[in-house]
Coordinates of C-alpha atoms in Angstrom, one line a residue:
M1 CA -36.8 28.6 -4.4
K2 CA -33.6 29.3 -2.5
S3 CA -31.2 31.9 -3.7
K4 CA -27.6 30.8 -3.7
Y5 CA -24.2 31.9 -4.7
I6 CA -23.9 31.9 -8.5
F7 CA -21.0 29.4 -9.1
T8 CA -20.5 30.5 -12.7
A9 CA -17.8 29.1 -14.8
I10 CA -15.7 32.0 -15.9
L11 CA -15.3 30.7 -19.4
L12 CA -19.0 30.5 -19.9
V13 CA -19.6 33.9 -18.6
G14 CA -16.9 35.2 -20.9
L15 CA -18.6 33.6 -23.9
G16 CA -21.8 35.2 -22.9
V17 CA -20.1 38.6 -22.8
A18 CA -18.2 38.1 -26.0
G19 CA -21.3 37.1 -27.8
C20 CA -22.4 40.8 -27.8
N21 CA -19.4 42.0 -29.7
D22 CA -19.5 43.0 -33.4
V23 CA -19.0 40.0 -35.7
L24 CA -16.0 41.8 -37.3
D25 CA -14.2 42.1 -34.0
K26 CA -10.9 40.1 -34.4
K27 CA -10.6 39.4 -30.6
N28 CA -10.6 35.7 -29.7
L29 CA -14.2 35.3 -28.6
N30 CA -13.5 32.0 -26.8
A31 CA -11.0 33.4 -24.3
V32 CA -11.3 35.4 -21.1
T33 CA -8.1 37.1 -20.1
A34 CA -7.0 38.1 -16.7
E35 CA -7.5 41.7 -17.6
D36 CA -11.1 40.9 -18.6
T37 CA -11.7 39.3 -15.2
W38 CA -10.6 42.2 -13.0
N39 CA -12.3 44.8 -15.2
D40 CA -15.7 43.2 -15.2
E41 CA -17.8 42.9 -12.0
T42 CA -19.6 39.7 -13.3
L43 CA -16.4 37.9 -14.1
A44 CA -14.7 39.0 -10.8
T45 CA -17.7 37.9 -8.8
A46 CA -17.7 34.6 -10.6
F47 CA -14.1 34.1 -9.7
L48 CA -14.9 34.9 -6.1
D49 CA -17.8 32.5 -6.1
K50 CA -15.5 29.7 -7.3
C51 CA -13.3 30.5 -4.3
Y52 CA -16.4 30.1 -2.1
A53 CA -17.1 26.7 -3.6
D54 CA -13.5 25.6 -3.1
N55 CA -12.9 26.8 0.4
L56 CA -16.1 26.2 2.5
P57 CA -16.7 23.2 4.8
D58 CA -18.5 20.1 3.8
W59 CA -21.3 18.2 5.7
S60 CA -19.6 14.8 5.3
A61 CA -15.9 15.5 5.8
D62 CA -16.1 18.4 8.2
V63 CA -19.1 17.5 10.3
A64 CA -20.3 13.9 10.1
D65 CA -16.9 12.3 9.9
I66 CA -15.5 14.5 12.7
N67 CA -18.4 13.7 14.9
Q68 CA -17.1 10.1 15.1
Y69 CA -13.9 11.1 16.8
S70 CA -15.3 12.3 20.1
D71 CA -17.7 11.0 22.8
E72 CA -20.6 11.9 20.4
G73 CA -20.0 9.1 17.9
R74 CA -19.1 5.5 17.4
G75 CA -16.2 5.5 14.9
G76 CA -12.5 6.2 14.9
E77 CA -11.4 3.7 17.5
D78 CA -7.8 3.6 16.3
F79 CA -7.4 7.3 16.6
F80 CA -7.7 7.3 20.4
Y81 CA -4.9 4.8 20.8
A82 CA -1.5 6.6 20.7
G83 CA 0.3 3.7 19.0
Q84 CA -1.9 4.0 16.0
L85 CA -1.1 7.7 15.3
T86 CA 1.6 8.2 12.8
S87 CA 3.1 11.0 10.7
E88 CA 2.0 9.2 7.6
G89 CA -1.5 10.8 7.9
G90 CA -4.2 8.3 8.5
G91 CA -7.9 8.5 8.1
G92 CA -10.5 10.6 10.0
P93 CA -9.2 13.8 11.6
T94 CA -5.5 12.9 10.8
K95 CA -6.1 12.5 7.1
D96 CA -4.3 14.8 4.7
Y97 CA -5.6 18.3 5.1
W98 CA -3.6 20.6 2.8
P99 CA -5.9 23.1 1.1
Y100 CA -3.2 25.2 -0.6
E101 CA -4.9 24.8 -4.0
G102 CA -7.8 26.8 -2.7
I103 CA -5.5 29.3 -1.0
Y104 CA -3.6 29.7 -4.2
K105 CA -6.8 30.8 -6.0
L106 CA -7.6 33.2 -3.2
N107 CA -4.1 34.7 -3.5
V108 CA -4.7 35.1 -7.3
L109 CA -7.8 37.1 -6.5
L110 CA -6.1 39.2 -3.8
D111 CA -3.1 40.0 -5.9
N112 CA -5.2 41.1 -8.8
I113 CA -8.5 42.5 -7.6
N114 CA -7.1 46.1 -7.3
T115 CA -5.4 46.1 -10.7
G116 CA -8.6 46.6 -12.7
T117 CA -11.2 49.2 -13.3
L118 CA -13.9 48.0 -10.9
S119 CA -15.4 50.5 -8.5
E120 CA -13.8 50.9 -5.1
D121 CA -16.9 49.5 -3.3
V122 CA -17.0 46.4 -5.5
R123 CA -13.3 45.8 -5.2
K124 CA -13.1 46.2 -1.5
K125 CA -16.1 43.9 -0.8
I126 CA -14.7 41.2 -3.1
E127 CA -11.3 41.6 -1.4
A128 CA -12.8 41.4 2.1
Q129 CA -14.7 38.2 1.3
A130 CA -11.5 36.6 -0.1
L131 CA -9.6 37.6 3.1
F132 CA -12.2 35.9 5.2
L133 CA -12.1 32.7 3.2
R134 CA -8.3 32.6 3.3
S135 CA -8.4 33.3 7.1
Y136 CA -10.9 30.5 7.5
R137 CA -8.6 28.1 5.5
Y138 CA -5.5 29.0 7.5
F139 CA -7.3 28.7 10.8
E140 CA -8.4 25.2 9.8
L141 CA -4.7 24.4 9.1
V142 CA -3.4 26.0 12.3
K143 CA -5.9 24.2 14.6
R144 CA -4.6 20.9 13.1
Y145 CA -0.9 21.5 12.8
G146 CA 0.0 24.7 14.5
G147 CA 2.2 26.9 12.3
V148 CA 2.1 26.2 8.6
P149 CA 3.6 27.8 5.4
L150 CA 2.0 31.2 5.3
I151 CA 1.7 32.0 1.7
L152 CA 0.1 35.4 1.1
S153 CA 0.7 36.0 -2.6
V154 CA 0.9 34.0 -5.8
Q155 CA 4.1 31.9 -6.1
D156 CA 5.2 29.3 -8.5
R157 CA 3.9 26.2 -6.8
K158 CA 6.4 23.9 -8.6
E159 CA 9.5 25.8 -7.6
S160 CA 8.8 27.5 -4.3
E161 CA 9.6 25.8 -1.0
V162 CA 8.2 27.7 1.9
P163 CA 9.0 26.8 5.6
R164 CA 6.4 26.7 8.3
E165 CA 5.8 30.0 10.0
K166 CA 5.4 30.3 13.7
T167 CA 2.0 29.6 15.1
S168 CA 1.8 33.0 16.7
V169 CA 2.6 34.7 13.4
C170 CA -0.1 32.7 11.6
I171 CA -2.7 33.6 14.3
S172 CA -1.7 37.3 14.0
Q173 CA -2.2 37.2 10.2
I174 CA -5.6 35.5 10.5
V175 CA -6.8 37.9 13.1
N176 CA -5.6 41.0 11.2
D177 CA -7.1 39.9 8.0
L178 CA -10.5 39.2 9.7
S179 CA -10.3 42.7 11.3
T180 CA -9.7 44.2 7.9
A181 CA -12.5 42.3 6.3
A182 CA -14.9 43.3 9.1
T183 CA -14.4 47.0 8.4
V184 CA -15.5 46.6 4.8
L185 CA -18.2 43.9 4.7
P186 CA -21.9 44.9 5.1
K187 CA -24.2 43.7 7.9
S188 CA -26.2 41.6 5.4
W189 CA -26.7 40.9 1.8
S190 CA -29.9 40.7 -0.2
G191 CA -31.3 39.1 -3.3
S192 CA -29.0 36.6 -5.1
D193 CA -26.2 37.6 -2.7
A194 CA -28.0 36.5 0.4
G195 CA -25.8 34.3 2.5
R196 CA -22.5 35.9 1.6
I197 CA -20.0 36.7 4.3
T198 CA -20.8 39.6 6.5
R199 CA -18.9 41.8 9.0
G200 CA -20.6 39.8 11.8
A201 CA -19.2 36.6 10.4
A202 CA -15.7 38.1 10.3
L203 CA -15.9 39.2 13.9
A204 CA -17.4 35.9 15.0
L205 CA -14.6 33.9 13.3
K206 CA -12.1 36.2 14.9
G207 CA -13.6 35.4 18.3
R208 CA -13.4 31.7 17.6
V209 CA -9.8 31.9 16.5
L210 CA -8.7 33.7 19.6
L211 CA -10.8 31.3 21.8
F212 CA -8.8 28.5 20.4
Y213 CA -5.5 30.4 20.8
A214 CA -6.3 31.0 24.5
S215 CA -7.2 27.3 25.1
K216 CA -4.8 24.8 26.6
Q217 CA -3.8 23.2 23.3
F218 CA -2.1 26.5 22.3
N219 CA -1.8 28.1 25.7
R220 CA -0.1 25.5 28.0
N221 CA 0.8 28.2 30.6
N222 CA -2.7 29.6 30.6
D223 CA -1.6 33.1 29.7
A224 CA -4.4 35.4 31.0
A225 CA -3.8 38.0 28.3
R226 CA -4.9 35.5 25.6
W227 CA -8.2 34.9 27.4
Q228 CA -8.7 38.7 27.8
A229 CA -8.1 39.2 24.0
A230 CA -10.5 36.3 23.2
Y231 CA -13.1 37.8 25.6
D232 CA -12.8 41.3 24.0
A233 CA -13.1 39.8 20.5
N234 CA -16.2 37.7 21.3
L235 CA -17.8 40.6 23.1
A236 CA -17.3 42.8 20.1
A237 CA -18.7 40.1 17.8
K238 CA -21.8 39.7 20.0
E239 CA -22.5 43.4 20.3
Q240 CA -22.1 44.0 16.5
L241 CA -24.2 41.0 15.7
E242 CA -27.0 42.3 18.0
K243 CA -26.8 45.7 16.3
D244 CA -27.1 44.0 12.9
G245 CA -30.2 42.1 13.9
Y246 CA -28.8 38.7 14.8
G247 CA -29.9 36.7 17.8
L248 CA -31.3 33.3 18.9
N249 CA -34.2 31.8 16.9
S250 CA -37.3 31.2 18.9
T251 CA -36.8 27.4 18.8
Y252 CA -33.7 25.2 19.2
D253 CA -34.3 23.4 15.9
G254 CA -35.5 26.5 14.0
T255 CA -32.2 26.9 12.2
W256 CA -32.4 23.5 10.3
K257 CA -35.8 22.0 10.6
D258 CA -36.6 22.8 7.0
N259 CA -34.7 23.9 3.9
S260 CA -36.4 27.2 3.2
D261 CA -34.7 30.5 3.2
A262 CA -36.8 31.5 6.2
S263 CA -34.8 29.1 8.4
E264 CA -31.5 28.9 6.5
L265 CA -31.0 32.6 6.5
S266 CA -32.6 33.2 9.9
K267 CA -31.2 35.7 12.4
E268 CA -29.2 32.9 14.1
V269 CA -27.2 32.0 11.0
I270 CA -23.9 33.9 10.8
F271 CA -21.7 31.9 8.5
S272 CA -22.9 28.9 6.4
K273 CA -22.2 26.9 3.3
R274 CA -25.2 27.1 1.0
Y275 CA -26.5 24.1 -0.9
S276 CA -29.0 24.1 -3.8
Y277 CA -30.3 21.0 -5.4
P278 CA -29.5 19.7 -8.0
A279 CA -26.3 21.6 -8.7
N280 CA -25.0 21.4 -5.1
K281 CA -26.7 18.9 -2.8
S282 CA -26.0 17.3 0.6
D283 CA -26.6 13.8 1.9
I284 CA -27.1 15.0 5.5
N285 CA -30.8 14.2 5.6
A286 CA -30.2 10.7 4.1
G287 CA -27.2 10.0 6.2
V288 CA -28.8 10.8 9.6
R289 CA -32.0 8.8 9.0
P290 CA -32.3 5.1 9.6
L291 CA -32.2 3.1 6.3
D292 CA -36.0 2.4 6.6
Y293 CA -36.5 6.1 5.7
S294 CA -33.4 6.7 3.6
Q295 CA -31.7 5.3 0.5
G296 CA -28.1 5.1 -0.5
A297 CA -26.7 6.8 2.6
T298 CA -27.1 6.1 6.3
G299 CA -25.2 5.5 9.5
W300 CA -24.3 9.1 10.3
N301 CA -24.4 10.5 13.9
Q302 CA -25.4 7.4 15.8
P303 CA -25.3 8.6 19.4
T304 CA -23.2 7.0 22.1
L305 CA -24.7 6.1 25.5
D306 CA -22.3 8.7 26.9
L307 CA -24.0 11.5 25.1
V308 CA -27.5 10.2 25.7
L309 CA -26.9 10.1 29.4
A310 CA -25.3 13.5 29.5
Y311 CA -28.4 15.5 28.7
P312 CA -29.9 17.3 31.8
M313 CA -33.5 16.9 32.9
A314 CA -36.4 19.1 31.7
D315 CA -35.7 21.4 34.7
G316 CA -32.0 21.7 33.8
T317 CA -30.8 19.7 36.7
V318 CA -28.4 16.7 36.6
P319 CA -29.9 13.6 35.0
G320 CA -31.3 10.9 37.2
V321 CA -34.5 10.0 39.2
D322 CA -35.3 9.9 42.9
I323 CA -37.0 6.5 43.2
D324 CA -37.1 6.2 47.0
G325 CA -38.3 9.7 47.8
D326 CA -35.3 10.7 49.9
G327 CA -34.7 13.8 47.8
V328 CA -31.5 12.4 46.2
K329 CA -31.4 11.4 42.6
E330 CA -30.1 8.0 41.6
P331 CA -28.3 8.1 38.2
F332 CA -29.9 6.5 35.2
D333 CA -29.0 2.9 34.6
P334 CA -30.0 1.5 31.2
T335 CA -29.9 -2.0 32.6
A336 CA -32.4 -1.3 35.4
T337 CA -36.0 -2.4 35.2
D338 CA -37.4 0.4 37.4
E339 CA -37.5 4.2 36.8
R340 CA -33.7 4.3 36.7
G341 CA -33.9 2.5 33.4
L342 CA -36.2 5.0 31.8
F343 CA -33.4 7.3 30.9
W344 CA -35.3 9.0 28.0
V345 CA -38.1 10.3 30.3
G346 CA -38.3 13.9 31.4
R347 CA -35.2 15.1 29.7
D348 CA -34.1 18.5 28.3
P349 CA -36.3 19.3 25.3
R350 CA -33.1 19.3 23.1
F351 CA -32.8 15.5 23.8
Y352 CA -36.0 14.8 21.8
K353 CA -34.8 17.0 18.9
T354 CA -31.5 15.1 18.7
I355 CA -31.8 11.6 20.1
V356 CA -34.1 8.7 19.1
T357 CA -34.0 5.5 21.2
N358 CA -35.9 2.2 21.0
G359 CA -39.7 2.7 20.7
M360 CA -39.6 6.5 20.3
V361 CA -41.3 8.1 17.4
Y362 CA -38.9 9.0 14.6
P363 CA -40.3 12.4 13.5
L364 CA -41.1 11.9 9.9
A365 CA -44.3 12.5 8.0
D366 CA -44.0 9.3 5.9
N367 CA -42.8 6.8 8.6
Q368 CA -44.0 3.3 7.6
Y369 CA -44.6 1.9 11.1
P370 CA -47.8 2.5 13.2
E371 CA -47.4 5.5 15.3
Q372 CA -44.1 6.2 13.5
R373 CA -42.0 4.2 16.1
Q374 CA -38.4 3.3 15.5
F375 CA -37.5 0.0 17.2
T376 CA -33.8 -0.6 17.6
Y377 CA -33.9 -3.9 19.5
K378 CA -32.3 -6.9 17.9
G379 CA -34.6 -7.9 15.1
G380 CA -36.5 -4.6 15.2
E381 CA -34.9 -3.1 12.1
I382 CA -33.4 -4.3 8.9
E383 CA -30.2 -6.2 9.5
I384 CA -27.8 -4.1 7.5
A385 CA -24.2 -2.9 7.9
N386 CA -25.3 0.6 8.8
S387 CA -28.2 -0.2 11.2
T388 CA -27.5 1.5 14.5
K389 CA -24.4 0.1 16.3
T390 CA -25.1 2.1 19.4
G391 CA -28.8 1.4 20.0
F392 CA -29.7 5.0 19.1
Y393 CA -30.3 7.2 16.1
S394 CA -30.3 11.0 15.8
C395 CA -33.0 13.2 14.3
K396 CA -31.1 16.5 14.4
F397 CA -31.0 18.2 11.0
I398 CA -33.7 16.0 9.4
N399 CA -36.5 17.5 7.4
P400 CA -39.7 15.6 8.5
V401 CA -41.6 16.3 5.3
V402 CA -39.0 14.9 2.9
K403 CA -40.1 11.5 1.6
K404 CA -37.8 8.5 1.3
V405 CA -37.8 8.7 -2.5
D406 CA -36.5 12.3 -2.3
V407 CA -34.2 12.0 0.6
R408 CA -31.0 12.5 -1.5
N409 CA -32.5 15.4 -3.4
Y410 CA -31.7 17.6 -0.5
D411 CA -29.8 20.8 0.1
L412 CA -29.8 21.8 3.8
D413 CA -27.2 24.5 4.4
L414 CA -24.3 23.7 6.6
V415 CA -24.3 26.4 9.4
E416 CA -20.7 26.7 10.4
I417 CA -21.2 29.6 12.9
R418 CA -24.5 30.4 14.6
Y419 CA -25.3 33.0 17.2
A420 CA -25.6 30.4 20.0
E421 CA -21.9 29.5 19.5
V422 CA -20.9 33.1 19.7
L423 CA -22.7 33.4 23.0
L424 CA -21.0 30.3 24.3
N425 CA -17.6 31.4 23.1
L426 CA -18.1 34.7 25.0
A427 CA -19.3 32.8 28.1
E428 CA -16.3 30.6 28.2
C429 CA -13.9 33.5 27.8
A430 CA -15.8 35.4 30.5
A431 CA -15.6 32.4 32.9
E432 CA -11.8 32.1 32.2
V433 CA -11.1 35.8 32.7
G434 CA -13.0 35.8 36.0
N435 CA -15.2 38.2 37.9
K436 CA -17.8 38.0 35.2
D437 CA -20.2 35.5 36.8
P438 CA -23.4 37.4 36.1
E439 CA -22.5 37.6 32.4
V440 CA -21.9 33.8 32.2
Y441 CA -25.1 33.0 34.1
T442 CA -27.1 35.4 31.8
I443 CA -25.8 33.6 28.7
L444 CA -26.4 30.1 30.0
K445 CA -29.9 31.0 31.1
E446 CA -30.7 32.6 27.8
I447 CA -29.7 29.4 25.9
R448 CA -31.5 27.1 28.3
K449 CA -34.6 29.2 28.2
R450 CA -34.7 29.0 24.4
A451 CA -34.2 25.3 24.6
G452 CA -37.4 25.0 26.6
I453 CA -35.9 24.1 30.0
T454 CA -38.1 25.3 32.9
A455 CA -36.9 28.3 34.9
N456 CA -37.7 26.8 38.3
A457 CA -38.3 28.8 41.5
D458 CA -34.8 30.2 41.6
E459 CA -35.0 31.2 37.9
L460 CA -31.6 29.5 37.3
Y461 CA -32.9 27.0 34.8
G462 CA -31.2 24.1 36.7
L463 CA -27.8 25.8 37.0
K464 CA -26.1 25.6 40.4
A465 CA -26.1 28.9 42.3
N466 CA -22.8 30.7 43.2
M467 CA -20.5 28.5 41.1
T468 CA -16.8 28.7 41.5
K469 CA -14.6 29.8 38.5
Q470 CA -13.9 26.2 37.5
E471 CA -17.6 25.2 37.9
L472 CA -18.6 28.0 35.6
I473 CA -16.0 26.9 33.0
D474 CA -17.3 23.4 33.3
A475 CA -20.9 24.5 33.0
V476 CA -20.1 26.4 29.8
L477 CA -18.3 23.4 28.3
F478 CA -21.2 21.2 29.2
E479 CA -23.7 23.5 27.6
R480 CA -21.6 23.5 24.4
R481 CA -21.7 19.7 24.4
I482 CA -25.5 19.7 24.5
E483 CA -26.4 22.8 22.4
L484 CA -23.9 22.1 19.6
A485 CA -24.2 18.3 19.4
Y486 CA -23.4 16.9 16.0
E487 CA -22.4 20.3 14.6
G488 CA -18.8 19.3 14.2
K489 CA -17.7 21.2 17.3
R490 CA -17.2 18.6 20.1
F491 CA -14.0 16.9 18.7
W492 CA -12.3 20.3 18.3
D493 CA -13.5 21.4 21.8
M494 CA -12.0 18.3 23.3
R495 CA -8.7 18.9 21.5
R496 CA -8.3 22.6 22.3
R497 CA -9.1 21.9 26.0
M498 CA -6.9 18.8 25.9
M499 CA -9.7 16.7 27.4
F500 CA -8.4 13.5 25.9
S501 CA -5.6 13.7 28.5
D502 CA -7.9 14.3 31.5
P503 CA -8.2 11.5 34.1
E504 CA -11.9 11.2 33.1
Y505 CA -10.9 10.1 29.6
K506 CA -7.5 8.4 30.1
G507 CA -8.3 4.7 29.4
Y508 CA -11.8 5.7 28.5
A509 CA -14.1 3.6 26.3
R510 CA -17.4 4.8 24.8
E511 CA -20.5 2.8 25.5
R512 CA -23.6 1.6 23.6
I513 CA -26.7 -0.4 24.5
E514 CA -28.0 -3.6 23.1
I515 CA -31.7 -4.3 23.4
E516 CA -33.6 -7.6 23.2
L517 CA -37.1 -8.7 23.6
T518 CA -37.9 -10.2 27.0
D519 CA -38.5 -14.0 27.2
A520 CA -42.2 -13.3 27.6
K521 CA -42.3 -11.3 24.3
K522 CA -39.6 -12.9 22.3
E523 CA -42.1 -14.5 19.9
L524 CA -43.6 -11.1 18.9
S525 CA -43.0 -10.1 15.3
L526 CA -42.0 -6.5 14.6
N527 CA -45.4 -5.8 13.1
D528 CA -47.2 -7.3 16.0
L529 CA -45.1 -5.4 18.4
A530 CA -45.8 -2.1 16.6
K531 CA -49.5 -2.8 16.6
D532 CA -49.4 -3.7 20.3
F533 CA -47.8 -0.3 21.0
A534 CA -50.2 1.5 18.8
N535 CA -53.3 -0.2 20.1
G536 CA -52.3 -0.1 23.8
G537 CA -51.1 3.4 24.0
G538 CA -47.6 3.6 22.9
E539 CA -46.5 6.5 25.0
S540 CA -47.7 4.9 28.2
K541 CA -45.8 1.7 27.4
L542 CA -42.7 3.6 26.4
N543 CA -42.6 6.0 29.3
S544 CA -43.5 3.7 32.2
V545 CA -42.0 0.5 33.7
D546 CA -44.4 -1.4 31.4
Y547 CA -41.6 -0.9 28.8
F548 CA -39.6 -3.6 30.7
K549 CA -42.3 -6.2 30.0
Y550 CA -41.1 -6.0 26.4
F551 CA -37.4 -5.1 26.5
K552 CA -34.3 -5.8 28.4
T553 CA -31.1 -3.8 27.9
I554 CA -27.4 -4.5 28.3
V555 CA -24.5 -2.0 28.1
T556 CA -21.4 -2.8 26.0
K557 CA -18.3 -0.9 25.0
I558 CA -17.8 0.7 21.6
D559 CA -14.0 0.8 22.1
N560 CA -13.3 -2.8 22.6
K561 CA -9.9 -3.1 20.9
F562 CA -8.3 0.1 22.2
Q563 CA -9.1 2.5 25.1
W564 CA -8.4 6.2 24.8
D565 CA -4.8 7.1 25.2
V566 CA -3.8 10.4 23.5
D567 CA -0.4 11.7 24.4
D568 CA 0.1 15.5 25.1
N569 CA 2.5 15.7 22.2
H570 CA -0.2 14.6 19.7
Y571 CA -2.7 17.5 20.1
F572 CA -1.1 19.0 17.0
F573 CA -1.2 16.5 14.1
A574 CA 1.9 15.5 12.2
L575 CA 2.4 16.8 8.7
P576 CA 1.6 14.1 6.1
K577 CA 4.7 12.5 4.9
K578 CA 4.1 13.4 1.2
H579 CA 4.3 17.1 2.0
L580 CA 7.6 16.7 3.8
E581 CA 9.0 14.8 0.8
Q582 CA 7.8 17.5 -1.6
N583 CA 9.1 20.5 0.4
A584 CA 12.6 20.1 2.0
K585 CA 12.1 23.2 4.1
L586 CA 9.2 21.8 6.0
E587 CA 9.9 20.6 9.6
Q588 CA 7.9 17.8 11.2
T589 CA 6.0 18.7 14.4
K590 CA 7.7 18.0 17.7
G591 CA 6.5 14.7 19.2
W592 CA 6.3 13.0 15.8
N593 CA 9.1 11.0 14.0
D594 CA 12.1 13.2 14.9
G595 CA 10.0 16.4 14.6
T596 CA 11.7 19.7 15.3
F597 CA 8.9 22.3 14.8
D598 CA 7.4 23.7 18.0
P599 CA 3.7 24.5 17.4
L600 CA 3.6 26.4 20.7
L601 CA 5.8 29.3 19.5

């Protein structure tokens, strides 16, 4: 059984402690005072654990929802059209994000933890964890809005009106607090404390913060000093993590393929939100699966054709196939009926641990169809609102042994930072700083080797030799897209690099596929088709041009109403209107409804 944070209600803990007092004690046994809390390790830890619960990310809001607003997912069409973005605060990534209630509780702890009689070691470790959580919250605010009210001590929330602080000041505070936390926190925790924040997590988050601050969204003039600071921070994080025993797991999906402590607290996991059924469960396993194998939740992470076609080949080279033997690859074309149409054949092994397309095996132990095949052609699955709208499903994060009846009784931890991201953060900074080509190549090859890509004769794992500085940067960003798919990172990467304004994405529309039975097979029922694949060798039918005897494919657009058009002024979100109305000292962000606050200062 997994060990988790003990999210204990302080009142209940207090009652348990008070129950040991003499019956003649006149003290109110039903109350726990502030003095009690900061004098008792159990109570202080319970307060901290409530802060954990209130300030950590969530699978649905912070990962699955965000995945829809990039070229990974199918949702959020309105967001990419500039005319639909308003300072009112809409849905999706522009929805109201204002976590000052959680920050208030952290400030209560930070203001009081050193006032009691706890030992110095206990006090400092609790304080360091609170500093990390507050830094995490403020960074989530800053990456959305730029500078925000920087409240570092308890204030009367009804009376105080705090203006926005400069973005640079907020970043400095976040970085300093993380540095302080890293000097106190241990390399790991054991027993019931397993999974708490470590010094490696503080250094890794610091590296991520400085990576964002060096990126184009914050750094329009490409100040080289910011990239150097980000490089130094990420190198320090990598080196400390290695000393503390962290590293890549042996397999790409080893971090989330089951929900045992062996995987969820593996050497790759640096910072995560822990779940424990039934007190704290997640719908990620139910949400990702097709409804055939789920209940009450589905429709998450349906891949776009754009993402599917992006994966490299098994040898790491660009996707495509040489069909005429001239040594030049033709790009995959899902509408073709020759090898160019077999876009799922011979791809990067991470493809098959992330993407499921028509006729592929959905990797579950209790799949109801023969050979466990998931058919996504029209009529090939239940006609429901949340059946795939892209022609694809994902299988990343699913636990194959969880049965449909138990799919919502699930508690997979959300890994917010893992070692592979730290490596990629470092590689990106190294590429930007320049003259560090061997370091970038080493990291990219290490990640590709772990993924299962073949080394090839040149031992470059499909990477181009002697890349230019820009080619190295692009190679790292591409690897992030593949390695971190559906982990809630792509949307933020596209924002911090201001990709939505690139010519590649201006007027862009994501694509999907629609699959139908051929005229010769249109009378086949789903059961008969499944039996035909089972009896006739499903893999040979799926992975050869025999597939096109059964299916024909067309490509259509996901973004039919609007095409992507995000203005440079909109990379920092507007403050929601209600907060401007509640605090007269708040300025709206420049570029939004007469905004005057400059998020670049």
